[in-house]
CSV table of C-alpha atoms and ligand atoms in Angstrom, one decimal:
chain,number,residue,atom,x,y,z
A,1,UNK,CA,11.5,9.4,50.9
A,2,UNK,CA,14.3,8.1,48.8
A,3,UNK,CA,13.6,5.8,46.0
A,4,UNK,CA,15.8,2.8,46.1
A,5,UNK,CA,15.1,1.0,42.9
A,6,UNK,CA,18.2,0.1,40.9
A,7,UNK,CA,18.1,1.9,37.5
A,8,UNK,CA,19.7,0.7,34.3
A,9,UNK,CA,22.5,2.7,32.7
A,10,UNK,CA,21.0,4.6,29.7
A,11,UNK,CA,24.3,4.0,27.8
A,12,UNK,CA,23.9,0.3,28.2
A,13,UNK,CA,20.2,0.5,27.2
A,14,UNK,CA,21.1,2.5,24.1
A,15,UNK,CA,23.8,0.0,23.1
A,16,UNK,CA,21.3,-2.8,23.4
A,17,UNK,CA,18.7,-0.9,21.4
A,18,UNK,CA,21.2,-0.2,18.6
A,19,UNK,CA,22.3,-3.8,18.5
A,20,UNK,CA,18.8,-5.2,18.6
A,21,UNK,CA,17.6,-2.8,15.8
A,22,UNK,CA,20.6,-3.7,13.7
A,23,UNK,CA,19.7,-7.4,14.1
A,24,UNK,CA,16.1,-6.8,13.3
A,25,UNK,CA,16.9,-4.7,10.2
A,26,UNK,CA,19.3,-7.3,8.9
A,27,UNK,CA,16.5,-9.8,9.0
A,28,UNK,CA,14.0,-7.5,7.4
A,29,UNK,CA,16.4,-6.1,4.7
A,30,UNK,CA,19.2,-8.6,3.8
A,31,UNK,CA,21.2,-6.1,1.7
A,32,UNK,CA,21.7,-4.2,5.0
A,33,UNK,CA,23.8,-7.1,6.2
A,34,UNK,CA,25.9,-6.8,3.0
A,35,UNK,CA,26.4,-3.1,3.6
A,36,UNK,CA,27.5,-3.5,7.2
A,37,UNK,CA,29.9,-6.2,6.1
A,38,UNK,CA,31.4,-4.0,3.3
A,39,UNK,CA,31.6,-1.1,5.8
A,40,UNK,CA,33.6,-3.3,8.2
A,41,UNK,CA,36.0,-4.3,5.4
A,42,UNK,CA,36.6,-0.7,4.4
A,43,UNK,CA,37.0,0.5,8.0
A,44,UNK,CA,39.6,-2.3,8.6
A,45,UNK,CA,41.6,-1.2,5.6
A,46,UNK,CA,41.6,2.6,6.3
A,47,UNK,CA,44.3,4.0,8.4
A,48,UNK,CA,42.4,6.7,10.3
A,49,UNK,CA,42.1,6.6,14.0
A,50,UNK,CA,39.5,9.3,14.4
A,51,UNK,CA,36.7,7.9,16.5
A,52,UNK,CA,38.1,4.5,15.8
A,53,UNK,CA,36.8,3.0,19.0
A,54,UNK,CA,33.2,3.6,18.0
A,55,UNK,CA,33.1,3.1,14.2
A,56,UNK,CA,32.2,-0.5,14.4
A,57,UNK,CA,29.0,0.0,16.3
A,58,UNK,CA,28.1,3.4,15.1
A,59,UNK,CA,24.6,3.7,13.5
A,60,UNK,CA,21.9,6.2,12.8
A,61,UNK,CA,18.4,5.1,12.2
A,62,UNK,CA,15.5,6.9,10.6
A,63,UNK,CA,11.8,6.7,11.6
A,64,UNK,CA,8.8,8.7,10.6
A,65,UNK,CA,5.6,9.4,12.6
A,66,UNK,CA,2.2,10.7,11.8
A,67,UNK,CA,1.6,13.4,14.5
A,68,UNK,CA,3.3,15.6,17.0
A,69,UNK,CA,1.7,13.5,19.7
A,70,UNK,CA,3.4,10.4,18.4
A,71,UNK,CA,6.7,12.4,18.3
A,72,UNK,CA,6.2,13.3,22.0
A,73,UNK,CA,5.8,9.6,22.8
A,74,UNK,CA,9.0,8.8,21.0
A,75,UNK,CA,10.8,11.7,22.8
A,76,UNK,CA,9.9,10.0,26.1
A,77,UNK,CA,11.0,6.6,24.9
A,78,UNK,CA,14.3,7.9,23.5
A,79,UNK,CA,14.9,10.0,26.6
A,80,UNK,CA,15.1,6.8,28.6
A,81,UNK,CA,17.8,5.6,26.2
A,82,UNK,CA,19.8,8.8,26.9
A,83,UNK,CA,18.8,10.4,23.6
A,84,UNK,CA,17.8,14.1,23.4
A,85,UNK,CA,16.3,16.0,20.5
A,86,UNK,CA,19.0,18.0,18.7
A,87,UNK,CA,18.4,20.3,15.7
A,88,UNK,CA,15.4,21.2,13.6
A,89,UNK,CA,15.2,20.3,9.9
A,90,UNK,CA,12.4,21.5,7.6
A,91,UNK,CA,12.3,19.1,4.7
A,92,UNK,CA,9.6,21.1,3.0
A,93,UNK,CA,12.1,23.7,2.0
A,94,UNK,CA,14.1,21.5,-0.4
A,95,UNK,CA,14.2,20.9,-4.1
A,96,UNK,CA,11.8,18.0,-3.6
A,97,UNK,CA,9.6,19.2,-0.8
A,98,UNK,CA,8.7,16.4,1.6
A,99,UNK,CA,5.8,17.2,4.0
A,100,UNK,CA,7.7,16.5,7.2
A,101,UNK,CA,9.7,18.3,9.9
A,102,UNK,CA,12.5,16.5,11.6
A,103,UNK,CA,14.9,16.3,14.6
A,104,UNK,CA,17.5,13.8,15.7
A,105,UNK,CA,17.6,12.1,19.0
A,106,UNK,CA,21.1,11.5,20.2
A,107,UNK,CA,23.4,11.6,23.3
A,108,UNK,CA,24.5,15.2,23.9
A,109,UNK,CA,27.6,14.4,26.0
A,110,UNK,CA,30.9,13.3,24.4
A,111,UNK,CA,31.4,10.5,26.9
A,112,UNK,CA,27.9,9.1,26.3
A,113,UNK,CA,28.4,9.3,22.5
A,114,UNK,CA,31.7,7.4,22.8
A,115,UNK,CA,30.0,4.8,25.0
A,116,UNK,CA,27.2,4.1,22.5
A,117,UNK,CA,27.1,6.2,19.3
A,118,UNK,CA,23.5,5.8,18.3
A,119,UNK,CA,21.1,8.4,17.0
A,120,UNK,CA,17.6,8.4,15.4
A,121,UNK,CA,16.6,10.9,12.7
A,122,UNK,CA,12.9,11.3,13.4
A,123,UNK,CA,10.4,12.9,11.0
A,124,UNK,CA,6.9,14.0,11.7
A,125,UNK,CA,4.2,14.4,9.0
A,126,UNK,CA,2.8,17.9,9.0
A,127,UNK,CA,-0.7,16.7,8.3
A,128,UNK,CA,-2.3,20.1,8.3
A,129,UNK,CA,0.1,21.8,5.9
A,130,UNK,CA,-2.5,22.9,3.4
A,131,UNK,CA,0.1,23.2,0.6
A,132,UNK,CA,0.2,19.4,0.6
A,133,UNK,CA,-3.0,18.2,2.0
A,134,UNK,CA,-6.6,19.2,1.1
A,135,UNK,CA,-8.8,19.9,4.2
A,136,UNK,CA,-10.6,16.5,3.8
A,137,UNK,CA,-7.3,14.6,3.8
A,138,UNK,CA,-6.1,16.5,6.8
A,139,UNK,CA,-9.3,15.7,8.6
A,140,UNK,CA,-9.1,12.0,7.7
A,141,UNK,CA,-5.4,11.9,8.8
A,142,UNK,CA,-6.4,13.3,12.1
A,143,UNK,CA,-9.2,10.8,12.6
A,144,UNK,CA,-7.0,7.9,11.8
A,145,UNK,CA,-4.2,9.2,14.0
A,146,UNK,CA,-6.5,9.0,16.9
A,147,UNK,CA,-7.0,5.3,16.3
A,148,UNK,CA,-3.5,4.3,15.8
A,149,UNK,CA,-1.2,3.2,18.6
A,150,UNK,CA,2.6,3.3,18.3
A,151,UNK,CA,3.1,1.7,21.7
A,152,UNK,CA,1.6,-1.6,23.0
A,153,UNK,CA,-0.1,-1.2,26.4
A,154,UNK,CA,2.9,-2.9,28.0
A,155,UNK,CA,5.5,-0.5,26.7
A,156,UNK,CA,3.3,2.5,27.3
A,157,UNK,CA,3.1,1.5,30.9
A,158,UNK,CA,6.8,0.9,31.2
A,159,UNK,CA,7.6,4.2,29.7
A,160,UNK,CA,5.2,6.0,32.0
A,161,UNK,CA,6.6,4.2,35.1
A,162,UNK,CA,10.2,4.8,34.0
A,163,UNK,CA,9.7,8.5,33.3
A,164,UNK,CA,8.2,8.9,36.7
A,165,UNK,CA,11.1,7.0,38.3
A,166,UNK,CA,13.8,9.0,36.4
A,167,UNK,CA,15.0,5.9,34.6
A,168,UNK,CA,14.3,2.3,33.6
A,169,UNK,CA,14.4,-0.2,36.5
A,170,UNK,CA,17.3,-2.6,36.1
A,171,UNK,CA,15.0,-5.6,36.6
A,172,UNK,CA,12.8,-4.7,33.6
A,173,UNK,CA,15.6,-3.4,31.4
A,174,UNK,CA,15.8,-6.3,28.9
A,175,UNK,CA,12.0,-6.5,28.5
A,176,UNK,CA,12.0,-2.8,28.0
A,177,UNK,CA,14.6,-2.9,25.2
A,178,UNK,CA,12.8,-5.8,23.6
A,179,UNK,CA,9.5,-3.9,23.5
A,180,UNK,CA,11.2,-0.8,22.3
A,181,UNK,CA,12.6,-2.7,19.3
A,182,UNK,CA,9.1,-4.0,18.5
A,183,UNK,CA,7.9,-0.4,18.2
A,184,UNK,CA,10.0,-0.1,15.1
A,185,UNK,CA,9.3,-3.5,13.6
A,186,UNK,CA,7.6,-3.6,10.2
A,187,UNK,CA,4.0,-4.6,11.0
A,188,UNK,CA,2.0,-6.8,8.6
A,189,UNK,CA,-1.5,-5.4,9.1
A,190,UNK,CA,-3.0,-5.0,5.6
A,191,UNK,CA,-2.9,-1.5,4.2
A,192,UNK,CA,-6.1,0.1,2.8
A,193,UNK,CA,-5.3,0.4,-0.9
A,194,UNK,CA,-7.5,3.4,-1.6
A,195,UNK,CA,-6.2,5.5,1.3
A,196,UNK,CA,-2.7,4.5,0.5
A,197,UNK,CA,-3.1,5.7,-3.1
A,198,UNK,CA,-4.7,8.9,-2.0
A,199,UNK,CA,-1.8,9.8,0.2
A,200,UNK,CA,0.8,8.4,-2.3
A,201,UNK,CA,-0.4,10.9,-4.9
A,202,UNK,CA,0.5,13.7,-2.5
A,203,UNK,CA,3.9,12.2,-1.4
A,204,UNK,CA,5.2,8.6,-1.1
A,205,UNK,CA,6.5,9.7,2.3
A,206,UNK,CA,2.9,10.5,3.4
A,207,UNK,CA,1.6,7.0,2.4
A,208,UNK,CA,4.6,5.3,4.0
A,209,UNK,CA,3.9,7.1,7.3
A,210,UNK,CA,0.2,7.4,7.6
A,211,UNK,CA,-1.3,4.4,5.7
A,212,UNK,CA,0.3,1.9,8.0
A,213,UNK,CA,-0.9,0.9,11.4
A,214,UNK,CA,2.3,1.9,13.1
A,215,UNK,CA,5.8,3.2,12.5
A,216,UNK,CA,8.8,1.2,11.3
A,217,UNK,CA,12.5,1.7,10.8
A,218,UNK,CA,13.1,3.3,7.4
A,219,UNK,CA,16.9,2.7,7.3
A,220,UNK,CA,19.8,2.1,9.6
A,221,UNK,CA,23.1,3.6,8.6
A,222,UNK,CA,26.6,2.5,9.5
A,223,UNK,CA,29.5,4.9,9.6
A,224,UNK,CA,32.4,4.3,7.2
A,225,UNK,CA,35.9,5.8,7.2
A,226,UNK,CA,36.0,6.2,3.4
A,227,UNK,CA,32.7,6.6,1.7
A,228,UNK,CA,34.2,6.8,-1.8
A,229,UNK,CA,35.8,3.4,-1.4
A,230,UNK,CA,32.6,2.0,0.1
A,231,UNK,CA,30.5,3.2,-2.8
A,232,UNK,CA,32.9,1.6,-5.3
A,233,UNK,CA,33.1,-1.7,-3.3
A,234,UNK,CA,29.3,-2.0,-3.2
A,235,UNK,CA,29.0,-1.4,-6.9
A,236,UNK,CA,31.7,-4.0,-7.6
A,237,UNK,CA,29.8,-6.4,-5.5
A,238,UNK,CA,26.7,-5.9,-7.6
A,239,UNK,CA,24.6,-3.5,-5.4
A,240,UNK,CA,23.4,-0.5,-7.4
A,241,UNK,CA,24.1,2.6,-5.4
A,242,UNK,CA,22.5,6.0,-6.0
A,243,UNK,CA,24.9,7.9,-8.3
A,244,UNK,CA,25.7,10.7,-5.9
A,245,UNK,CA,27.5,11.0,-2.6
A,246,UNK,CA,25.6,13.8,-0.8
A,247,UNK,CA,27.5,16.4,1.2
A,248,UNK,CA,30.8,18.3,0.9
A,249,UNK,CA,33.4,16.2,-1.0
A,250,UNK,CA,37.1,15.6,-0.2
A,251,UNK,CA,39.2,18.8,-0.6
A,252,UNK,CA,42.6,20.0,0.6
A,253,UNK,CA,41.4,20.2,4.2
A,254,UNK,CA,40.0,17.7,6.7
A,255,UNK,CA,36.6,16.0,6.1
A,256,UNK,CA,33.9,18.4,7.1
A,257,UNK,CA,30.3,17.7,8.3
A,258,UNK,CA,28.7,14.7,6.8
A,259,UNK,CA,28.8,12.7,3.5
A,260,UNK,CA,26.1,10.2,2.8
A,261,UNK,CA,25.1,7.8,0.0
A,262,UNK,CA,22.6,5.0,-0.3
A,263,UNK,CA,21.5,2.0,-2.3
A,264,UNK,CA,18.2,2.1,-3.9
A,265,UNK,CA,15.0,1.5,-2.1
A,266,UNK,CA,14.2,-2.2,-2.3
A,267,UNK,CA,11.1,-3.7,-3.6
A,268,UNK,CA,9.2,-5.0,-0.6
A,269,UNK,CA,6.0,-6.9,-0.5
A,270,UNK,CA,3.1,-5.5,1.5
A,271,UNK,CA,-0.4,-6.7,1.9
A,272,UNK,CA,-3.1,-4.4,0.6
A,273,UNK,CA,-6.8,-4.4,1.3
A,274,UNK,CA,-9.0,-3.4,-1.7
A,275,UNK,CA,-12.3,-1.6,-1.4
A,276,UNK,CA,-14.1,-4.8,-2.1
A,277,UNK,CA,-12.5,-6.5,0.8
A,278,UNK,CA,-10.0,-8.5,-1.2
A,279,UNK,CA,-6.5,-8.8,0.0
A,280,UNK,CA,-3.6,-8.7,-2.5
A,281,UNK,CA,0.2,-8.4,-2.3
A,282,UNK,CA,1.9,-5.5,-4.0
A,283,UNK,CA,5.3,-4.1,-4.1
A,284,UNK,CA,6.4,-0.8,-2.4
A,285,UNK,CA,9.8,1.0,-2.5
A,286,UNK,CA,10.4,3.1,0.5
A,287,UNK,CA,13.1,1.5,2.6
A,288,UNK,CA,16.8,1.6,1.7
A,289,UNK,CA,20.3,1.3,2.8
A,290,UNK,CA,22.5,4.3,3.6
A,291,UNK,CA,26.1,4.8,4.7
A,292,UNK,CA,27.8,7.9,6.0
A,293,UNK,CA,31.2,9.4,6.7
A,294,UNK,CA,31.6,12.0,9.4
A,295,UNK,CA,34.0,15.0,9.5
A,296,UNK,CA,34.6,18.0,11.7
A,297,UNK,CA,31.7,20.1,13.1
A,298,UNK,CA,31.6,23.6,11.6
A,299,UNK,CA,30.5,26.9,13.1
A,300,UNK,CA,27.8,29.0,11.4
A,301,UNK,CA,30.6,30.8,9.6
A,302,UNK,CA,32.2,27.6,8.4
A,303,UNK,CA,28.8,26.2,7.5
A,304,UNK,CA,28.1,29.3,5.4
A,305,UNK,CA,31.3,28.7,3.4
A,306,UNK,CA,30.4,25.1,2.7
A,307,UNK,CA,26.8,26.1,1.7
A,308,UNK,CA,28.2,28.6,-0.7
A,309,UNK,CA,30.6,26.0,-2.1
A,310,UNK,CA,27.8,23.5,-2.6
A,311,UNK,CA,25.8,26.1,-4.3
A,312,UNK,CA,28.7,26.8,-6.7
A,313,UNK,CA,28.3,23.2,-7.9
A,314,UNK,CA,24.6,23.3,-8.4
A,315,UNK,CA,24.3,23.9,-12.1
A,316,UNK,CA,27.4,21.9,-13.2
A,317,UNK,CA,27.0,19.8,-16.3
A,318,UNK,CA,27.9,16.5,-14.7
A,319,UNK,CA,29.0,14.9,-11.4
A,320,UNK,CA,32.7,15.3,-11.8
A,321,UNK,CA,32.3,19.0,-12.8
A,322,UNK,CA,30.1,19.5,-9.8
A,323,UNK,CA,32.6,18.0,-7.4
A,324,UNK,CA,35.5,20.0,-9.0
A,325,UNK,CA,33.6,23.2,-8.5
A,326,UNK,CA,32.8,22.5,-4.9
A,327,UNK,CA,36.3,21.5,-4.2
A,328,UNK,CA,37.7,24.6,-5.8
A,329,UNK,CA,35.3,26.8,-3.8
A,330,UNK,CA,36.2,25.0,-0.5
A,331,UNK,CA,39.9,25.3,-1.2
A,332,UNK,CA,39.7,29.0,-1.9
A,333,UNK,CA,37.2,29.8,0.9
A,334,UNK,CA,38.6,28.0,3.9
A,335,UNK,CA,42.0,27.3,5.5
A,336,UNK,CA,43.0,23.7,5.1
A,337,UNK,CA,44.3,22.7,8.5
A,338,UNK,CA,42.3,21.8,11.6
A,339,UNK,CA,44.3,24.2,13.7
A,340,UNK,CA,43.5,27.2,11.3
A,341,UNK,CA,39.9,26.2,10.9
A,342,UNK,CA,39.4,26.2,14.6
A,343,UNK,CA,41.5,29.3,15.3
A,344,UNK,CA,39.7,31.3,12.7
A,345,UNK,CA,36.3,30.3,13.9
A,346,UNK,CA,35.2,28.0,11.1
A,347,UNK,CA,35.2,24.7,12.9
A,348,UNK,CA,35.0,23.3,16.4
A,349,UNK,CA,37.9,21.6,18.1
A,350,UNK,CA,38.9,20.1,21.5
A,351,UNK,CA,42.0,21.6,23.0
A,352,UNK,CA,44.3,19.5,25.2
A,353,UNK,CA,47.7,19.9,26.7
A,354,UNK,CA,50.6,18.6,24.5
A,355,UNK,CA,53.5,19.5,26.6
A,356,UNK,CA,53.1,21.7,29.6
A,357,UNK,CA,53.2,23.7,31.7
A,358,UNK,CA,50.9,26.6,30.7
A,359,UNK,CA,52.2,30.0,31.7
A,360,UNK,CA,49.1,31.8,33.0
A,361,UNK,CA,47.4,34.3,30.7
A,362,UNK,CA,49.3,33.2,27.6
A,363,UNK,CA,47.0,33.6,24.6
A,364,UNK,CA,45.8,30.4,22.9
A,365,UNK,CA,47.5,31.3,19.7
A,366,UNK,CA,50.9,31.5,21.4
A,367,UNK,CA,50.3,28.2,23.3
A,368,UNK,CA,49.4,26.6,20.0
A,369,UNK,CA,52.4,28.1,18.2
A,370,UNK,CA,54.7,27.0,21.0
A,371,UNK,CA,53.4,23.5,20.8
A,372,UNK,CA,52.0,23.6,24.4
A,373,UNK,CA,48.4,22.9,23.2
A,374,UNK,CA,47.0,20.7,20.5
A,375,UNK,CA,43.6,20.7,19.0
A,376,UNK,CA,41.6,17.7,17.7
A,377,UNK,CA,38.5,17.9,15.5
A,378,UNK,CA,35.1,17.7,17.2
A,379,UNK,CA,33.1,15.3,15.1
A,380,UNK,CA,29.9,16.5,13.5
A,381,UNK,CA,27.1,14.4,15.2
A,382,UNK,CA,24.1,15.9,13.3
A,383,UNK,CA,22.5,15.9,9.9
A,384,UNK,CA,22.3,18.1,6.8
A,385,UNK,CA,18.9,19.2,5.5
A,386,UNK,CA,20.0,19.3,1.9
A,387,UNK,CA,21.5,15.8,2.1
A,388,UNK,CA,18.5,14.5,4.0
A,389,UNK,CA,16.2,15.8,1.3
A,390,UNK,CA,18.4,14.3,-1.3
A,391,UNK,CA,18.4,11.0,0.4
A,392,UNK,CA,14.6,11.1,0.8
A,393,UNK,CA,14.1,12.1,-2.8
A,394,UNK,CA,16.6,9.9,-4.6
A,395,UNK,CA,14.9,6.8,-3.2
A,396,UNK,CA,11.2,7.7,-3.8
A,397,UNK,CA,9.4,6.0,-6.5
A,398,UNK,CA,8.1,9.4,-7.6
A,399,UNK,CA,8.3,12.9,-6.2
A,400,UNK,CA,4.7,13.4,-5.3
A,401,UNK,CA,2.5,16.4,-6.2
A,402,UNK,CA,4.2,19.7,-7.1
A,403,UNK,CA,4.1,22.3,-4.3
A,404,UNK,CA,4.4,25.9,-5.4
A,405,UNK,CA,5.4,27.4,-2.1
A,406,UNK,CA,8.3,25.7,-0.4
A,407,UNK,CA,9.0,28.2,2.3
A,408,UNK,CA,9.2,27.2,6.0
A,409,UNK,CA,6.2,27.5,8.2
A,410,UNK,CA,7.9,28.7,11.4
A,411,UNK,CA,5.0,27.6,13.7
A,412,UNK,CA,5.9,24.0,13.0
A,413,UNK,CA,9.3,24.4,14.7
A,414,UNK,CA,7.5,25.5,17.8
A,415,UNK,CA,5.2,22.5,17.6
A,416,UNK,CA,8.1,20.2,17.3
A,417,UNK,CA,9.9,21.9,20.2
A,418,UNK,CA,6.8,21.5,22.4
A,419,UNK,CA,6.5,17.8,21.5
A,420,UNK,CA,10.1,17.0,22.4
A,421,UNK,CA,10.2,19.1,25.6
A,422,UNK,CA,13.7,20.4,25.1
A,423,UNK,CA,15.2,21.0,21.6
A,424,UNK,CA,19.0,21.4,21.7
A,425,UNK,CA,20.8,23.7,19.4
A,426,UNK,CA,23.7,21.7,17.8
A,427,UNK,CA,26.0,24.8,17.5
A,428,UNK,CA,25.6,25.5,21.2
A,429,UNK,CA,26.5,21.9,22.1
A,430,UNK,CA,29.7,22.0,20.0
A,431,UNK,CA,30.7,25.4,21.3
A,432,UNK,CA,30.2,24.2,24.9
A,433,UNK,CA,32.4,21.3,24.2
A,434,UNK,CA,35.2,23.5,22.8
A,435,UNK,CA,34.9,25.9,25.7
A,436,UNK,CA,34.8,23.0,28.1
A,437,UNK,CA,38.1,21.7,26.8
A,438,UNK,CA,39.7,25.1,27.4
A,439,UNK,CA,38.2,25.4,30.8
A,440,UNK,CA,39.6,22.0,31.7
A,441,UNK,CA,43.0,23.4,31.1
A,442,UNK,CA,42.5,25.9,33.8
A,443,UNK,CA,41.8,28.9,31.6
B,1,LIG,C1,15.1,10.4,6.7
B,1,LIG,C2,16.0,10.9,5.6
B,1,LIG,C3,17.2,11.7,6.2
B,1,LIG,C4,19.6,11.3,6.7
B,1,LIG,O1,20.5,10.5,7.1
B,1,LIG,O2,19.9,12.5,6.4
B,1,LIG,C5,18.3,10.9,6.8
B,1,LIG,C6,14.1,9.4,6.2
B,1,LIG,O3,14.2,8.9,5.1
B,1,LIG,O4,13.1,9.2,7.0
B,1,LIG,O5,18.1,9.8,7.3
B,2,LIG,NI1,19.8,8.6,7.2
């Protein structure tokens, strides 16, 4: 039997979700509106046509959940918006270990990304990691997780129906988007003060995630064409930014990977419930504003060069020294043109015909040298664990308890993979896109 219900286009659903979340976040965090406005001004003044068609609406969000079951629920929800899980990030292996593992939900096809460039960095608390949580705390986390509900009954039913139907019925699309946005709205149920404090002493990320009754958007990040200009503009306009721009700085070659910076977490009022039953208002600092600039996607070889360069800056005396060292290492470690980066296997590019025809069996190098083919950078659509850890850490009120062993626990990658169904490897996606561009030329 054929199913004749009319399904909504996931690209349109995703665009509506991104726009709705942006509106909601501007209401919740007024400085976000300022950031978006400043980003638009910088983008209008920068002469760079890379991804120009999508810069205005491009955002990534960040959310955090308490269990792998909750992650599985979000994977279903995001799947209906055309967003798949890509990449695994273990935030416990960083300078300031955070007790979460993460992935990013995003479109995996170029055309879908162009249509609506929205992604969600999604972190899951590893509640049974005994390096962070005493057994009693793990048990309590588990008990409370059973009781909390990310989804209202209405959206839970819509998700189940839609998954079964292979998409969201067009006639319920706007209600579905509205309810999905509500999943990420800050909820105002009072937070148990003692439980909050207990988690907070382990990590402020743990208390943010697991002491609340649901999840909420942690930040929403616009993409800017010149992050250095944006950082300076925000400071000029009276917004204190963190002092560092994370990620590989400008060098002789094209922008690579991802650069990010943020403004400090804002004091926000929350209602707490004391043990004696009294309610009081207190201030927390967990949400913030972040902005990013994206460059070319790198292969594992290119990535290793950048990681080495970043390490070369690690023990510099100050920020300008750090940037100089990294720049120097990048300039001496990598070729500086897109063509060479791609040809030498350091970066991913999209080949297209510049002036034909292609004589069969001519090697790519010759076609490039003869000006028959051209190559454009494939944009890095993912995240960087060191920057993510830096962004988490620079905005926390405190670092949490010290953890002696910050190695990865491999089993948790498998748990994350199981929760999301399919976990895509970012390198494989970029490589397939490059290969696809060559195949399309008939080679
Ligand atoms: C996520 C931090 C990481 C990024 O852009 O790297 C992140 C969080 O704070 O929940 O958003
Ligand atoms: Ni972010």
